[in-house]
Structure formats: structure tokens, C-alpha cells
Coordinates of C-alpha atoms in Angstrom, one line a residue:
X1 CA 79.3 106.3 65.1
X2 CA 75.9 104.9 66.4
X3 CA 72.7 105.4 67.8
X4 CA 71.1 102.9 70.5
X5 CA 66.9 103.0 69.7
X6 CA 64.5 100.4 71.4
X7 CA 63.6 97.3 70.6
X8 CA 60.5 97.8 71.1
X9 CA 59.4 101.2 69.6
X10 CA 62.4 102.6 67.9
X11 CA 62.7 105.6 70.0
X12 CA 66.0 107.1 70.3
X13 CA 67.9 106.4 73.3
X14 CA 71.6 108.1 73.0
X15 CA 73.3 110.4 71.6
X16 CA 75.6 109.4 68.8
X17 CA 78.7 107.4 70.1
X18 CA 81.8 105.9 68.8
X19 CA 82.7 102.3 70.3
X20 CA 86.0 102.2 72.8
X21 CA 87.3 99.2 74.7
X22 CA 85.6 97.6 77.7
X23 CA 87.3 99.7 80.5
X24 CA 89.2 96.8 82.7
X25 CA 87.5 98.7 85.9
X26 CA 84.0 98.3 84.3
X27 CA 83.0 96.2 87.3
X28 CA 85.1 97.2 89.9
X29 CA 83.4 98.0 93.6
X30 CA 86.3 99.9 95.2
X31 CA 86.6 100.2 99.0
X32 CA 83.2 101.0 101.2
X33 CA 81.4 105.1 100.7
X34 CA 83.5 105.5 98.1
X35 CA 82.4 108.3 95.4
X36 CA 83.9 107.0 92.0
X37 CA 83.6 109.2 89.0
X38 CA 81.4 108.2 85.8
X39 CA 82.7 105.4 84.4
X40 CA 82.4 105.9 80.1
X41 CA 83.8 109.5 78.3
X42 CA 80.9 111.2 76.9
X43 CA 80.5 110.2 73.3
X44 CA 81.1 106.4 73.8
X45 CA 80.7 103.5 74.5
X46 CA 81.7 100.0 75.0
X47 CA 80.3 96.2 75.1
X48 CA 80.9 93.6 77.6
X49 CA 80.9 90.1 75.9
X50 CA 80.1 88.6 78.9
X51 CA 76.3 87.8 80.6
X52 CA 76.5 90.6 83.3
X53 CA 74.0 91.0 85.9
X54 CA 70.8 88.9 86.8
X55 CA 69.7 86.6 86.9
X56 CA 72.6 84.5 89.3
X57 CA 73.6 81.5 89.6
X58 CA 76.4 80.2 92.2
X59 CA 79.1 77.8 91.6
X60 CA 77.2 74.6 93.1
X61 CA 74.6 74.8 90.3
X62 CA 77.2 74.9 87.3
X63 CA 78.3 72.0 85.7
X64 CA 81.9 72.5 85.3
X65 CA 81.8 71.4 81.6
X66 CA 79.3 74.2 80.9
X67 CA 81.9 76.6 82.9
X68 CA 84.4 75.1 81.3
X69 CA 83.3 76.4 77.7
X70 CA 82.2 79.4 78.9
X71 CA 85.5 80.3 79.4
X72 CA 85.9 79.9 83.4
X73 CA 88.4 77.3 84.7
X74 CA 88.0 77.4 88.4
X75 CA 85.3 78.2 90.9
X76 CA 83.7 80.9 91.3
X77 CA 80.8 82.6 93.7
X78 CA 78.3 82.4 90.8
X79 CA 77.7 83.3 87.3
X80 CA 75.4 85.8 85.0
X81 CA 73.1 84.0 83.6
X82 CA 71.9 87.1 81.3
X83 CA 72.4 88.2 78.2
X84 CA 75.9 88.4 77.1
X85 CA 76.6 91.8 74.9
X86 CA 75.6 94.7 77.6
X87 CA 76.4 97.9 76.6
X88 CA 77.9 100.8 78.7
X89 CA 77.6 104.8 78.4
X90 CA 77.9 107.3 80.6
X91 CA 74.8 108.6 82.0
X92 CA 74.4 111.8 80.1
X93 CA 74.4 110.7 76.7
X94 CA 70.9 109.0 77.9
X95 CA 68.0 110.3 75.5
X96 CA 64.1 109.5 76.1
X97 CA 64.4 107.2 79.3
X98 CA 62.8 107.3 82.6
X99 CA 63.6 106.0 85.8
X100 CA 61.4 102.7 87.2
X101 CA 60.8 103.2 90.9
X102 CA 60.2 99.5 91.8
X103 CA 63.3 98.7 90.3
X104 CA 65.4 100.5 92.5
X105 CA 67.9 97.9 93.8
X106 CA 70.9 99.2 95.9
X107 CA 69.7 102.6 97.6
X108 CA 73.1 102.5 100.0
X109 CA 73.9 105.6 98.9
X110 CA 72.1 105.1 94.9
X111 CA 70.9 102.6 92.6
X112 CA 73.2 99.2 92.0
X113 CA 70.8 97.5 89.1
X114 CA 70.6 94.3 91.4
X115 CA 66.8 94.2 90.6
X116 CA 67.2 94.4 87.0
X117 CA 66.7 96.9 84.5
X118 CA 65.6 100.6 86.2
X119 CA 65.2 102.6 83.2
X120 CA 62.4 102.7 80.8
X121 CA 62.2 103.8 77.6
X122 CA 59.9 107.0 77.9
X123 CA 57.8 106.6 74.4
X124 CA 57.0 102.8 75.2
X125 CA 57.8 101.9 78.8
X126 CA 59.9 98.9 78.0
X127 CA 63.2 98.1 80.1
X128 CA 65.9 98.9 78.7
X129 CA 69.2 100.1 80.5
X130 CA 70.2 99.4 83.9
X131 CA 71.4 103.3 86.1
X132 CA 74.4 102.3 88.5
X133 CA 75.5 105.2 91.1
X134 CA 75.4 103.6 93.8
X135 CA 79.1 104.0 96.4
X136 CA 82.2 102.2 95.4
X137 CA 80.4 101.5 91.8
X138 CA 81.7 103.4 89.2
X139 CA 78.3 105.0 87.5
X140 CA 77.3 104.2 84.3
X141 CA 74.3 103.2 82.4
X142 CA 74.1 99.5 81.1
X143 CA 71.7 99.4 77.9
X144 CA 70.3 95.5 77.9
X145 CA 71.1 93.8 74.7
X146 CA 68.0 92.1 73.9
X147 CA 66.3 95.7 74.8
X148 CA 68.1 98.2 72.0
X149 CA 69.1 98.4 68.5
X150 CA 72.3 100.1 67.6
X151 CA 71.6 102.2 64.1
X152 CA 75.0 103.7 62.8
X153 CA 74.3 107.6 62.4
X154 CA 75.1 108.9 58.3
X155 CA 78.0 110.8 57.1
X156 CA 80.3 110.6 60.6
X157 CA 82.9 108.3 61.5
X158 CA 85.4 108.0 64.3
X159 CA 88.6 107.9 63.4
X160 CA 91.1 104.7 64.7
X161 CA 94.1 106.6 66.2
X162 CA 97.2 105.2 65.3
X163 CA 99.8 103.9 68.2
X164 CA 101.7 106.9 66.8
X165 CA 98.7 109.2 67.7
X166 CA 97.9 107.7 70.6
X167 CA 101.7 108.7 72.2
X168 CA 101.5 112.0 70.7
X169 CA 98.1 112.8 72.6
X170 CA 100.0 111.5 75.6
X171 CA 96.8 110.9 77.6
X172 CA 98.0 108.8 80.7
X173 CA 96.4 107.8 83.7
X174 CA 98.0 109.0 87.5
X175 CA 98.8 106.5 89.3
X176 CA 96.8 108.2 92.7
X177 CA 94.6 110.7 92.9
X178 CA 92.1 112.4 95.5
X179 CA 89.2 110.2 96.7
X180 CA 85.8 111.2 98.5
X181 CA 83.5 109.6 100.4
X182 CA 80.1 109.9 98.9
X183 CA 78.6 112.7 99.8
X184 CA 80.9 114.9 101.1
X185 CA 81.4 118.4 100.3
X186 CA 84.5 119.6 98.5
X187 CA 87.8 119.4 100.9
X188 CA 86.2 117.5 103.6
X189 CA 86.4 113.8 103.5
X190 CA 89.1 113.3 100.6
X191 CA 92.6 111.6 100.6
X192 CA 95.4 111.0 98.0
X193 CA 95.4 107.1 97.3
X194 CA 96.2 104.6 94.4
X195 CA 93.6 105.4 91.5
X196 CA 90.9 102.5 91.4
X197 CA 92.1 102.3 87.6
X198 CA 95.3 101.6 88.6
X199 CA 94.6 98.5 91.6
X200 CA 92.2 97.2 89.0
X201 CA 94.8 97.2 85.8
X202 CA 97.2 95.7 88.1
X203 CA 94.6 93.4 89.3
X204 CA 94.6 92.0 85.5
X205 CA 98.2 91.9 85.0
X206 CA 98.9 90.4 87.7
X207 CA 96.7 87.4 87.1
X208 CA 98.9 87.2 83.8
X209 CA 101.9 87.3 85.5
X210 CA 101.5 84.6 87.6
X211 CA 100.5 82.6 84.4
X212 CA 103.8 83.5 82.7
X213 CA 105.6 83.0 85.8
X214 CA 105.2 79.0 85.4
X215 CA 106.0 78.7 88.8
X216 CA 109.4 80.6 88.9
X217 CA 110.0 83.9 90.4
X218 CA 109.5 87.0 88.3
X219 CA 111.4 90.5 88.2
X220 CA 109.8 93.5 86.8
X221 CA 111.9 96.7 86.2
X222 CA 112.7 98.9 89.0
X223 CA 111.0 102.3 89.6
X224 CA 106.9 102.6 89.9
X225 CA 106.5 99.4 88.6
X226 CA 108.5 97.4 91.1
X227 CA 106.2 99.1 94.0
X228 CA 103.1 98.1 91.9
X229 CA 104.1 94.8 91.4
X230 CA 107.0 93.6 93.0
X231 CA 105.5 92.6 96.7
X232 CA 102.7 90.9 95.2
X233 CA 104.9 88.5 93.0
X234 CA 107.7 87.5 95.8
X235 CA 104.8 87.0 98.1
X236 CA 102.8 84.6 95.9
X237 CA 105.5 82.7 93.8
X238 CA 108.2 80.4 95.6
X239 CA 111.6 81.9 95.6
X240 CA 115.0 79.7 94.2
X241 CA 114.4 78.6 91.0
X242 CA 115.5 80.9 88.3
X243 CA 113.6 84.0 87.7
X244 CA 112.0 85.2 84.9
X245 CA 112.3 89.0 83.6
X246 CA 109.3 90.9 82.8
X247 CA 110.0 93.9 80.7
X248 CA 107.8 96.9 79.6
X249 CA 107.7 97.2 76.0
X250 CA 105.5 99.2 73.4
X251 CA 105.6 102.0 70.8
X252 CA 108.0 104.6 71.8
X253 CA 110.2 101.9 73.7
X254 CA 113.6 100.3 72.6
X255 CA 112.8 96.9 71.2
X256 CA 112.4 93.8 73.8
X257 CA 115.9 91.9 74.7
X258 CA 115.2 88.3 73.1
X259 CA 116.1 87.1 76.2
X260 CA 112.9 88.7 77.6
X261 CA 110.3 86.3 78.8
X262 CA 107.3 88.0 79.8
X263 CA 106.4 91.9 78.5
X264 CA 104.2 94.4 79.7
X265 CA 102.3 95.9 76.8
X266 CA 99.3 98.6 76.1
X267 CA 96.0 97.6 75.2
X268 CA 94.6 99.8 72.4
X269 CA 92.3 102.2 74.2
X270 CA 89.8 101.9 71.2
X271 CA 89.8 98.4 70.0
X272 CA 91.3 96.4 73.2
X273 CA 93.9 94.9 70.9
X274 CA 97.2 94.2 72.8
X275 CA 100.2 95.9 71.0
X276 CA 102.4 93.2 69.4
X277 CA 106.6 93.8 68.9
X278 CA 107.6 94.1 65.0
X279 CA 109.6 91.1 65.6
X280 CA 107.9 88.9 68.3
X281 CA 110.2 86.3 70.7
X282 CA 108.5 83.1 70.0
X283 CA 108.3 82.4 74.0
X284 CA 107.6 85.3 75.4
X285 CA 103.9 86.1 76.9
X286 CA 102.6 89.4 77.1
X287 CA 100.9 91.0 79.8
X288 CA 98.2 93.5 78.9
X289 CA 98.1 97.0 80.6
X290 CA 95.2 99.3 80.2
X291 CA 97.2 102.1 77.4
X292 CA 97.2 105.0 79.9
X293 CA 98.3 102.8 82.9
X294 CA 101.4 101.5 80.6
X295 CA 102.2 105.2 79.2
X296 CA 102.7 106.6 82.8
X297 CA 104.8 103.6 83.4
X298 CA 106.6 103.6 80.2
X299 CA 106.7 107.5 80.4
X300 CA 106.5 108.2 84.1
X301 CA 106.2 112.3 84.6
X302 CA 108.0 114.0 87.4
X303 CA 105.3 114.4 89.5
X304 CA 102.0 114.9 90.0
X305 CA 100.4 118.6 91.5
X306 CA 97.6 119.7 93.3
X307 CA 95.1 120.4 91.0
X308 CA 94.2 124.2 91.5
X309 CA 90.7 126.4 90.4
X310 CA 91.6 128.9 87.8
X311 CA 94.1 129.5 84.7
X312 CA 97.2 131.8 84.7
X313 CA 98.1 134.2 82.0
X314 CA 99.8 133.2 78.8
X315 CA 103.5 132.6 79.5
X316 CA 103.4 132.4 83.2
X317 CA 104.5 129.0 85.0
X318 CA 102.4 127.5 87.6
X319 CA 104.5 126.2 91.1
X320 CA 101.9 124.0 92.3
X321 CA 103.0 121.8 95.1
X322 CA 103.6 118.3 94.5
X323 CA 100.1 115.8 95.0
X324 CA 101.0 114.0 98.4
X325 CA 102.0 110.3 98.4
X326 CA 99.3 107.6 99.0
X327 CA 99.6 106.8 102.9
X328 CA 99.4 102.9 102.1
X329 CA 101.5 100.2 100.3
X330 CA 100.4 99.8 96.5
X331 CA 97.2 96.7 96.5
X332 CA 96.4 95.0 93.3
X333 CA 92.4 95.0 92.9
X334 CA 91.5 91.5 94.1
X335 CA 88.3 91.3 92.2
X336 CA 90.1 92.0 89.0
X337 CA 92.3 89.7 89.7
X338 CA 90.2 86.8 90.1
X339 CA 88.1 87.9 87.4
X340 CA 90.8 87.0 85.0
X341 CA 92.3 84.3 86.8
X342 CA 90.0 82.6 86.5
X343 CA 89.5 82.7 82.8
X344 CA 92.8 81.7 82.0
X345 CA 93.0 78.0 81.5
X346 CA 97.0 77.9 83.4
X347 CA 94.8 78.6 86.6
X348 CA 94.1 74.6 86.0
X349 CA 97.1 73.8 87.8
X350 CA 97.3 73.6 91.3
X351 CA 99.8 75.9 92.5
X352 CA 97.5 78.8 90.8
X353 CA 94.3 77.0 92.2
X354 CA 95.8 77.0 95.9
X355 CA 96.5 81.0 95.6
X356 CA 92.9 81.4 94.4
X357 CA 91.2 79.5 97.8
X358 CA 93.7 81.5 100.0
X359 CA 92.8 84.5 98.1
X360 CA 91.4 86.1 101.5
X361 CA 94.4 85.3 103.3
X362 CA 96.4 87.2 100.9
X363 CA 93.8 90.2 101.1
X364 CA 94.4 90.5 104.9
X365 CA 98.4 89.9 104.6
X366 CA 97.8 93.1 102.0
X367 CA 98.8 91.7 98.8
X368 CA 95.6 92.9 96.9

């Protein structure tokens, strides 16, 4: 576990975290008023290898070699040019900063960091993190890299949980949930949609689909991942030629057909690392899934309920009412997808290209 002090004084700025994996909806904007939940689990955090915030540059001023080994293979609106490494708590596990009123870009509903960093270490005055709570940003608080110090903290250590552990806590994510519009008061102003975790894992995984897909039509298993996926795919990728079968393998599941060409696999909550099959098929690509996203898939539960104040008394069964279905078709989050898109380098051929510059075509036919 680890500390985060500045740069400039030493002062402690956090309490002690453990590091987790970059969440795949770490820069998500979802929908418009939206009030999205903090973004990190107290007592972590996690580091975005890429330059994140300003200053901007757009596409027009990039030289497409300099994109090209940055990792970006097609066009885009513009690119960070900050530093790369950004790291990302939630905002209670701040310690010793203050708030900079004349950096207080966004003020729709909160602060965006579009100005910069707005928080100030309190012993020395230097920047050092950026506050997001702004609507339809998930909040957060984005320590600079070039402002803190990470210190690891004696005699602790978080423990790296197994894939076996990881299925045994069973910690997956619903695939909809209740949303608000910021500010509003509890039961006014809420509906059950998609979770913005979801739209933006599928965002992801759909991007690497269409990679895999080289071209051909691709089937995915029936079920909750058909709706999530299935539109999206016949809609962007020609039918006739043969298809090719995605499958959802993992820990827990019956090992992969080796006729199986693309599979749907967890990423490690903790470490990010995708999980590979004991005996991988040469050919097959896999298709990373955020690990409680794949589990509900994997492991779907019956269904979801209302959730309700107050406990009952040991050995009495709740009969809440099922959660309500989302009113809309499932969307895949279009920024998500382009994000990754465009850093894979299949995106180089033009088929791919062409569904990137109609990307807003697709958005209003409501494929993401």
C-alpha cells in the first residue's frame, strides 16, 4: 500500500491505498444532468498511462508519425499533451488539500478540471490534483504526476486475489441500475437504464470485436450477451461470408471449443491482466471484459430487485419485486469505443476507418 505526498513539500496527501486497474469508464461523460457515482473504491487507486487533460492539441497539429508511436492509428479530435501517469482516487481519501477558486473549470452543475489542476496542496499551495464532479463525469480526484510522490506505507500489504478468490467473492456488476439527474431529491427524477459501466465495457469490447471479426460476421452466445452485442455487430459488419463465433470463456467456465475464434474474457480487477485459457488456441483473439461485467455474463443471476431501506431478521426471506427493465435498446458507449479503436493498429484498414467517420451516423441509427 501507498501514500501520495507533494512534490513540493512532502505533505501527505492520501490516505494509504492499494493500486487497482484503470476502471474502463474512467473517462466516460454519460448522457446530459446525469449524477454518476464516485468513480474509485475508497482505499485505492489507479494510474492512467496515458497524458490526460491539458493542455490540447487537435488532430490537424499532429504529425501522424508522432501519433502513430504514441499508439493512435487513426484520427482523432485532439490529443493530451500532459503528463502521462495521472493518478485517480476517490475524493475522500484526499488529506491536506484545498480547493483553488480560479481554477474552477466546468461549473455546469460542478467542477470538470478543464482549467487545470483545482486543488492545492494546503501546507505549500502547489497544484496538485485535479476535483471532477461535474454532471455526466464520474467524480474523482486526479493527482498530477509531476506534482506527488507515492511513498509505500510499512508493515501493510494488499493482498493479489486469486481468479479462484475473485469468483468466490462473486462481486459482479448489474447490468442496469437506477439513474438521477443531478440534483434531484431521492425518487424524483430517477429511471432504470443500462449501467454506464456496462455501455462503456461494451464500448471496449466492441472495438475488439470488430478487430477479430476481420471483416466476417460474428455470433456471440445467446442470452444477455446477444442483446448487448448482437445489433451492434450485424449492423456494422457485412453479412454472407462465414461467421465467426465469439465465446465467453474464463475461470469457472468449461474450456473454449478449439474451433472458437474470438473469446470474451475478464480483465483482473486488480492488475488489468486479461485471463488467458490453460491451453490457448493459437488463433483465437480475446476480447477483454471489465471482471464484474464478464461474471454477470458468465454467471447471470435471476434477477435484479428494488433495492429497499432496512434489514430483516435473521432467517426471514425478502420478496422484493423485480428492478424494472431499461425502457431502451442496449447502446454500446461510443466514446469508449473509439477510444480503443483507435489504438488498435487493425483500425488501419479501411473498412474499420469508414465505420469510424460514420461514427455519428451510427450514434443516431442507435448502435452506440
Amino acid at each position: 500500500m501507498f501514500v501520495f505526498v507533494c512534490a513540493g513539500c512532502g505533505a501527505r496527501l492520501t490516505a494509504p491505498l492499494s493500486q487497482v486497474a484503470l476502471p474502463v469508464h474512467a473517462h466516460q461523460k454519460y448522457g446530459n444532468g446525469i449524477q454518476l457515482p464516485v468513480l474509485m473504491e475508497s482505499g485505492t487507486f489507479a494510474v492512467d498511462p496515458e497524458p490526460w487533460g491539458p493542455p490540447w492539441r487537435t488532430w490537424e497539429e499532429i504529425d501522424p508519425d508522432e501519433a502513430a508511436a504514441r499508439g493512435i492509428y487513426a484520427p482523432v479530435h485532439a490529443l493530451s499533451d500532459g503528463a502521462p501517469g495521472a493518478i485517480v482516487i476517490a475524493p475522500g481519501d484526499t488529506r491536506g488539500t484545498l480547493l483553488i477558486p480560479e481554477k474552477g473549470g466546468g461549473y455546469c452543475c460542478g467542477l470538470d478540471g478543464a482549467d487545470g489542476p483545482n486543488m492545492a496542496c494546503e501546507a505549500c499551495g502547489l497544484p496538485v490534483a485535479s476535483r471532477i464532479d461535474d454532471c455526466s463525469l464520474w467524480q474523482a480526484v486526479w493527482l498530477a504526476p509531476n506534482a506527488v510522490r507515492r511513498r509505500p506505507v510499512d508493515d501493510t500489504d494488499a493482498a493479489l486475489l486469486s481468479w479462484a478468490e475473485l469468483m468466490a467473492e462473486g462481486k459482479g456488476t448489474p447490468p442496469f441500475e437506477p439513474i438521477a439527474t443531478w440534483g434531484s431529491r431521492v425518487g424524483s427524477n430517477r429511471w432504470w437504464s443500462w449501467s454506464p459501466q456496462w455501455e462503456a465495457a461494451a464500448g471496449r469490447a466492441l472495438a475488439h470485436l470488430l478487430a477479430a471479426s476481420e471483416g466476417r460476421p460474428v455470433t456471440v452466445p445467446g442470452g444477455l450477451i446477444e442483446e448487448v452485442f448482437q445489433r451492434a455487430l450485424d449492423a456494422l459488419l457485412p453479412a454472407g461470408p462465414p461467421a465467426r463465433r465469439a465465446v465467453l470463456a474464463g475461470p469457472g467456465r468449461p474450456a473454449p471449443d478449439a474451433d472458437s475464434d474470438i473469446l470474451l474474457v475478464p480483465d483482473h480487477p486488480q492488475t488489468g491482466e486479461t485471463w488467458t485459457p490453460a491451453n490457448p488456441a493459437a488463433s483465437a483473439y480475446s476480447v477483454p471484459l471489465p471482471f464484474g461485467v464478464w461474471l454477470w455474463l458468465a454467471f447471470p443471476e435471476p434477477y435484479l430487485t428494488v433495492p429497499a431501506s432496512g434489514g430483516m431478521p435473521d432467517g426471514v426471506l425478502r420478496d422484493d419485486l423485480p428492478a424494472p427493465r431499461p425502457r431502451h435498446r442496449f447502446r454500446a458507449d461510443s466514446g469508449a469505443f473509439q477510444h480503443t479503436l483507435v489504438r488498435l493498429p487493425a483500425v488501419r484498414s479501411r473498412w474499420l476507418r469508414e465505420i469510424l467517420e460514420n461514427l455519428t451516423q451510427h450514434m443516431r441509427a442507435g448502435h452506440f
